[in-house]
Amino acid sequence: MSVLEMENIKKSFGSKVVLKDITLKVEKGEVVSIIGPSGSGKSTLLRCATFLEHIDNGEISYIGKKVVTKGTEGAVYPPKKELQQACSNFGLVFQNFNLFPHFSVMKNITDAPIVIQKRNKDEVYREARELLKKVGIGDKENSYPCELSGGQQQRVAIARALALRPAMLYFDEPTSALDPEITAEILRVLKSLAAEKMTMVIVTHEIDFARAVSDRVVFMDGGMVIEEGKPEDVIDNPENERTKMFLKKLHV
């Protein structure tokens, strides 16, 4: 069962074409890593999948339900309420954490499930504490973001995304703002989620991590999917010259 289907996605910013007819499917329980040079369209693809950017044309479906459809004059988006409903299918973790600075860790995690999902407060708090333990910061519920390290903030962001019980998670360069030691901690959290069969799409420059954790790797360049397949094929035995050049530059 596909959690996400993106078909023939096109996106331009003015005269600059950023996504050229991209099709991507993600199955339940699958971990897909998207790699490629800066400016290849990876983050824009994620922003389009999560409705932070409007596509120019194409279709986006979640769990078999079409959300964005092709129209005669471009992509057609549903009314706001329907779009919000579609958003409940996924969680999104940004590279710069995006925590609310004036909220405690606990309030950062519990606010949306209580206010937006209208869930039972005690149940949400109980789940939040379990999630904080799971990401290794069970003792930080009363802290504020400014009191945490970058790695701890990123783990709060992951717990916050999981608290909404999404069908899948998106990560946009989750380690790019962190130093190597803290990066290793975040990668451990993501590996544990992968082991639990959490459906994930990860835009990353961590090639070794992509190799270790992914069911499928997508290599993008110039707004197109150049190559995709199992990590051992795309990373270790790429067929396309552009993929080979990219990985060679990284000394993979």
Tab-separated table of C-alpha atoms in Angstrom:
chain	number	residue	atom	x	y	z
A	1	MET	CA	0.000	0.000	0.000
A	2	SER	CA	1.431	3.366	-1.025
A	3	VAL	CA	1.419	6.004	1.688
A	4	LEU	CA	2.566	8.694	-0.756
A	5	GLU	CA	2.215	8.977	-4.529
A	6	MET	CA	3.556	11.990	-6.417
A	7	GLU	CA	3.043	11.910	-10.179
A	8	ASN	CA	4.517	14.175	-12.866
A	9	ILE	CA	5.362	16.933	-10.373
A	10	LYS	CA	6.414	20.207	-11.971
A	11	LYS	CA	7.532	23.278	-10.051
A	12	SER	CA	9.127	26.554	-11.124
A	13	PHE	CA	10.075	29.702	-9.279
A	14	GLY	CA	9.597	32.386	-11.920
A	15	SER	CA	11.594	31.312	-14.964
A	16	LYS	CA	13.690	28.819	-12.956
A	17	VAL	CA	12.420	25.245	-13.347
A	18	VAL	CA	13.136	23.413	-10.084
A	19	LEU	CA	11.236	20.135	-10.504
A	20	LYS	CA	10.871	18.576	-13.952
A	21	ASP	CA	8.188	15.908	-14.106
A	22	ILE	CA	9.066	13.945	-10.959
A	23	THR	CA	7.243	10.780	-9.956
A	24	LEU	CA	7.807	9.246	-6.516
A	25	LYS	CA	5.993	6.490	-4.628
A	26	VAL	CA	6.589	5.505	-1.009
A	27	GLU	CA	5.198	2.258	0.363
A	28	LYS	CA	4.096	1.644	3.966
A	29	GLY	CA	7.087	0.861	6.184
A	30	GLU	CA	9.596	1.954	3.553
A	31	VAL	CA	12.566	4.242	4.213
A	32	VAL	CA	13.484	6.336	1.168
A	33	SER	CA	16.579	8.550	1.201
A	34	ILE	CA	16.888	11.353	-1.337
A	35	ILE	CA	20.461	12.361	-2.156
A	36	GLY	CA	21.975	14.769	-4.664
A	37	PRO	CA	23.937	17.998	-4.999
A	38	SER	CA	22.765	21.329	-3.569
A	39	GLY	CA	20.159	22.938	-5.783
A	40	SER	CA	18.982	19.627	-7.254
A	41	GLY	CA	15.417	20.129	-5.991
A	42	LYS	CA	15.463	17.694	-3.034
A	43	SER	CA	14.123	20.087	-0.386
A	44	THR	CA	11.640	21.633	-2.839
A	45	LEU	CA	10.258	18.158	-3.536
A	46	LEU	CA	9.728	17.668	0.211
A	47	ARG	CA	8.094	21.087	0.529
A	48	CYS	CA	5.738	20.211	-2.338
A	49	ALA	CA	4.894	16.816	-0.807
A	50	THR	CA	3.985	18.541	2.475
A	51	PHE	CA	2.024	21.379	0.801
A	52	LEU	CA	4.438	24.090	1.980
A	53	GLU	CA	4.919	24.891	-1.720
A	54	HIS	CA	2.249	24.711	-4.408
A	55	ILE	CA	3.161	22.577	-7.401
A	56	ASP	CA	2.540	23.950	-10.894
A	57	ASN	CA	1.236	20.635	-12.191
A	58	GLY	CA	0.979	16.978	-11.241
A	59	GLU	CA	-0.859	14.859	-8.679
A	60	ILE	CA	-0.275	14.115	-4.987
A	61	SER	CA	-2.063	11.277	-3.147
A	62	TYR	CA	-1.893	10.064	0.442
A	63	ILE	CA	-3.005	6.535	1.340
A	64	GLY	CA	-4.846	6.092	-1.941
A	65	LYS	CA	-6.705	9.401	-1.747
A	66	LYS	CA	-5.939	12.071	-4.322
A	67	VAL	CA	-5.312	15.408	-2.661
A	68	VAL	CA	-3.865	17.512	-5.486
A	69	THR	CA	-5.111	16.779	-9.007
A	70	LYS	CA	-4.189	17.811	-12.534
A	71	GLY	CA	-6.341	20.523	-14.019
A	72	THR	CA	-6.420	22.084	-17.472
A	73	GLU	CA	-4.529	25.111	-16.165
A	74	GLY	CA	-2.268	23.398	-13.642
A	75	ALA	CA	-2.527	21.712	-10.265
A	76	VAL	CA	-5.854	21.862	-8.419
A	77	TYR	CA	-5.758	22.036	-4.609
A	78	PRO	CA	-8.710	21.061	-2.395
A	79	PRO	CA	-10.429	23.373	0.119
A	80	LYS	CA	-8.429	24.250	3.250
A	81	LYS	CA	-10.191	21.735	5.522
A	82	GLU	CA	-9.465	18.846	3.149
A	83	LEU	CA	-5.847	19.947	2.850
A	84	GLN	CA	-5.497	20.034	6.644
A	85	GLN	CA	-6.917	16.526	6.788
A	86	ALA	CA	-4.290	15.366	4.276
A	87	CYS	CA	-1.595	16.997	6.437
A	88	SER	CA	-2.505	14.686	9.322
A	89	ASN	CA	-0.902	11.835	7.344
A	90	PHE	CA	2.635	13.092	7.850
A	91	GLY	CA	5.048	14.732	10.248
A	92	LEU	CA	7.882	16.997	9.139
A	93	VAL	CA	11.251	17.524	10.827
A	94	PHE	CA	13.261	20.522	9.616
A	95	GLN	CA	17.018	21.022	9.667
A	96	ASN	CA	16.678	24.070	11.942
A	97	PHE	CA	14.274	22.377	14.426
A	98	ASN	CA	11.476	25.051	14.264
A	99	LEU	CA	10.567	24.634	17.937
A	100	PHE	CA	8.460	27.266	19.702
A	101	PRO	CA	11.022	29.105	21.883
A	102	HIS	CA	8.465	30.252	24.476
A	103	PHE	CA	7.048	26.715	24.970
A	104	SER	CA	8.614	24.104	27.237
A	105	VAL	CA	9.708	20.823	25.637
A	106	MET	CA	6.526	19.161	26.870
A	107	LYS	CA	4.275	21.932	25.512
A	108	ASN	CA	6.128	21.843	22.158
A	109	ILE	CA	5.252	18.152	21.860
A	110	THR	CA	1.726	18.119	23.300
A	111	ASP	CA	0.249	21.355	21.968
A	112	ALA	CA	-0.822	20.157	18.497
A	113	PRO	CA	-2.235	16.746	19.561
A	114	ILE	CA	-4.347	18.486	22.251
A	115	VAL	CA	-5.360	21.660	20.357
A	116	ILE	CA	-5.591	20.407	16.764
A	117	GLN	CA	-6.326	16.693	17.166
A	118	LYS	CA	-8.501	17.295	20.268
A	119	ARG	CA	-7.036	14.251	21.984
A	120	ASN	CA	-7.225	13.413	25.690
A	121	LYS	CA	-4.689	15.518	27.586
A	122	ASP	CA	-3.537	12.772	29.987
A	123	GLU	CA	-3.073	10.300	27.146
A	124	VAL	CA	-1.093	12.853	25.098
A	125	TYR	CA	1.172	13.671	28.064
A	126	ARG	CA	1.761	9.977	28.750
A	127	GLU	CA	2.675	9.361	25.095
A	128	ALA	CA	4.913	12.455	25.037
A	129	ARG	CA	6.910	11.168	28.023
A	130	GLU	CA	7.349	7.804	26.295
A	131	LEU	CA	8.518	9.557	23.127
A	132	LEU	CA	11.028	11.696	25.039
A	133	LYS	CA	12.463	8.510	26.590
A	134	LYS	CA	12.542	6.891	23.170
A	135	VAL	CA	14.642	9.726	21.688
A	136	GLY	CA	16.907	9.753	24.759
A	137	ILE	CA	15.902	12.978	26.533
A	138	GLY	CA	13.346	11.781	29.080
A	139	ASP	CA	14.693	14.244	31.668
A	140	LYS	CA	14.136	17.384	29.555
A	141	GLU	CA	10.344	17.799	29.546
A	142	ASN	CA	10.403	21.014	31.573
A	143	SER	CA	13.339	22.592	29.723
A	144	TYR	CA	12.996	25.318	27.108
A	145	PRO	CA	14.607	25.108	23.621
A	146	CYS	CA	17.257	27.737	24.513
A	147	GLU	CA	18.498	25.438	27.306
A	148	LEU	CA	19.064	22.511	24.943
A	149	SER	CA	21.884	21.587	22.581
A	150	GLY	CA	21.189	21.396	18.841
A	151	GLY	CA	21.003	17.602	19.016
A	152	GLN	CA	18.543	17.725	21.901
A	153	GLN	CA	16.388	20.261	20.033
A	154	GLN	CA	16.366	18.009	16.985
A	155	ARG	CA	15.248	15.078	19.151
A	156	VAL	CA	12.409	17.204	20.560
A	157	ALA	CA	11.429	18.011	16.960
A	158	ILE	CA	11.351	14.273	16.131
A	159	ALA	CA	9.251	13.512	19.243
A	160	ARG	CA	6.895	16.375	18.333
A	161	ALA	CA	6.394	14.952	14.827
A	162	LEU	CA	5.772	11.433	16.207
A	163	ALA	CA	3.266	12.736	18.795
A	164	LEU	CA	0.794	13.442	15.984
A	165	ARG	CA	0.783	9.702	15.136
A	166	PRO	CA	1.462	10.295	11.442
A	167	ALA	CA	1.488	7.579	8.789
A	168	MET	CA	4.899	8.819	7.657
A	169	LEU	CA	7.692	11.223	8.547
A	170	TYR	CA	9.677	13.611	6.350
A	171	PHE	CA	13.172	14.743	7.313
A	172	ASP	CA	14.847	17.624	5.522
A	173	GLU	CA	18.617	17.347	6.137
A	174	PRO	CA	18.016	16.458	9.806
A	175	THR	CA	21.724	16.582	10.686
A	176	SER	CA	23.048	19.459	8.592
A	177	ALA	CA	22.988	21.977	11.466
A	178	LEU	CA	24.734	19.607	13.878
A	179	ASP	CA	28.324	18.666	14.634
A	180	PRO	CA	29.512	15.093	13.858
A	181	GLU	CA	29.159	13.693	17.383
A	182	ILE	CA	25.578	14.936	17.720
A	183	THR	CA	24.842	13.813	14.153
A	184	ALA	CA	25.610	10.242	15.241
A	185	GLU	CA	23.007	10.524	18.038
A	186	ILE	CA	20.286	11.694	15.629
A	187	LEU	CA	21.159	8.972	13.126
A	188	ARG	CA	20.769	6.390	15.912
A	189	VAL	CA	17.244	7.696	16.593
A	190	LEU	CA	16.376	7.482	12.883
A	191	LYS	CA	17.790	3.955	12.672
A	192	SER	CA	15.603	2.871	15.591
A	193	LEU	CA	12.542	4.337	13.824
A	194	ALA	CA	13.510	2.495	10.630
A	195	ALA	CA	13.798	-0.756	12.631
A	196	GLU	CA	10.213	-0.167	13.818
A	197	LYS	CA	9.124	0.142	10.164
A	198	MET	CA	8.210	3.829	10.374
A	199	THR	CA	7.592	5.102	6.855
A	200	MET	CA	10.185	7.814	6.231
A	201	VAL	CA	11.465	10.062	3.454
A	202	ILE	CA	14.849	11.530	4.356
A	203	VAL	CA	16.652	14.219	2.374
A	204	THR	CA	20.244	13.713	3.476
A	205	HIS	CA	23.880	14.281	2.600
A	206	GLU	CA	24.909	11.457	4.960
A	207	ILE	CA	25.652	8.819	2.334
A	208	ASP	CA	26.804	6.107	4.775
A	209	PHE	CA	23.614	6.596	6.756
A	210	ALA	CA	21.488	6.437	3.585
A	211	ARG	CA	23.228	3.186	2.686
A	212	ALA	CA	22.641	1.683	6.149
A	213	VAL	CA	19.041	2.683	6.764
A	214	SER	CA	17.265	2.972	3.384
A	215	ASP	CA	15.159	0.485	1.511
A	216	ARG	CA	15.524	2.733	-1.516
A	217	VAL	CA	17.785	5.614	-2.500
A	218	VAL	CA	16.731	8.316	-4.969
A	219	PHE	CA	19.467	10.380	-6.616
A	220	MET	CA	18.276	13.779	-7.861
A	221	ASP	CA	20.084	16.296	-10.021
A	222	GLY	CA	18.839	19.262	-12.026
A	223	GLY	CA	15.271	18.833	-10.791
A	224	MET	CA	15.006	15.260	-12.036
A	225	VAL	CA	15.265	11.756	-10.594
A	226	ILE	CA	18.425	10.478	-12.288
A	227	GLU	CA	18.633	7.088	-10.626
A	228	GLU	CA	16.783	5.146	-7.950
A	229	GLY	CA	16.967	1.691	-6.445
A	230	LYS	CA	18.431	-0.270	-3.553
A	231	PRO	CA	21.297	1.458	-1.709
A	232	GLU	CA	23.764	-1.207	-2.834
A	233	ASP	CA	22.870	-0.416	-6.451
A	234	VAL	CA	22.599	3.383	-6.420
A	235	ILE	CA	25.418	4.109	-3.938
A	236	ASP	CA	27.790	1.190	-4.468
A	237	ASN	CA	27.190	0.402	-8.144
A	238	PRO	CA	25.621	3.466	-9.813
A	239	GLU	CA	24.835	3.181	-13.519
A	240	ASN	CA	24.387	6.844	-14.393
A	241	GLU	CA	27.453	9.024	-14.979
A	242	ARG	CA	25.983	11.919	-12.990
A	243	THR	CA	25.455	9.648	-9.977
A	244	LYS	CA	29.014	8.344	-10.303
A	245	MET	CA	30.434	11.883	-10.477
A	246	PHE	CA	28.440	13.033	-7.433
A	247	LEU	CA	29.535	10.096	-5.282
A	248	LYS	CA	33.140	10.356	-6.485
A	249	LYS	CA	33.274	13.982	-5.294
A	250	LEU	CA	32.152	12.767	-1.860
A	251	HIS	CA	34.802	10.005	-1.925
A	252	VAL	CA	32.151	7.373	-1.327
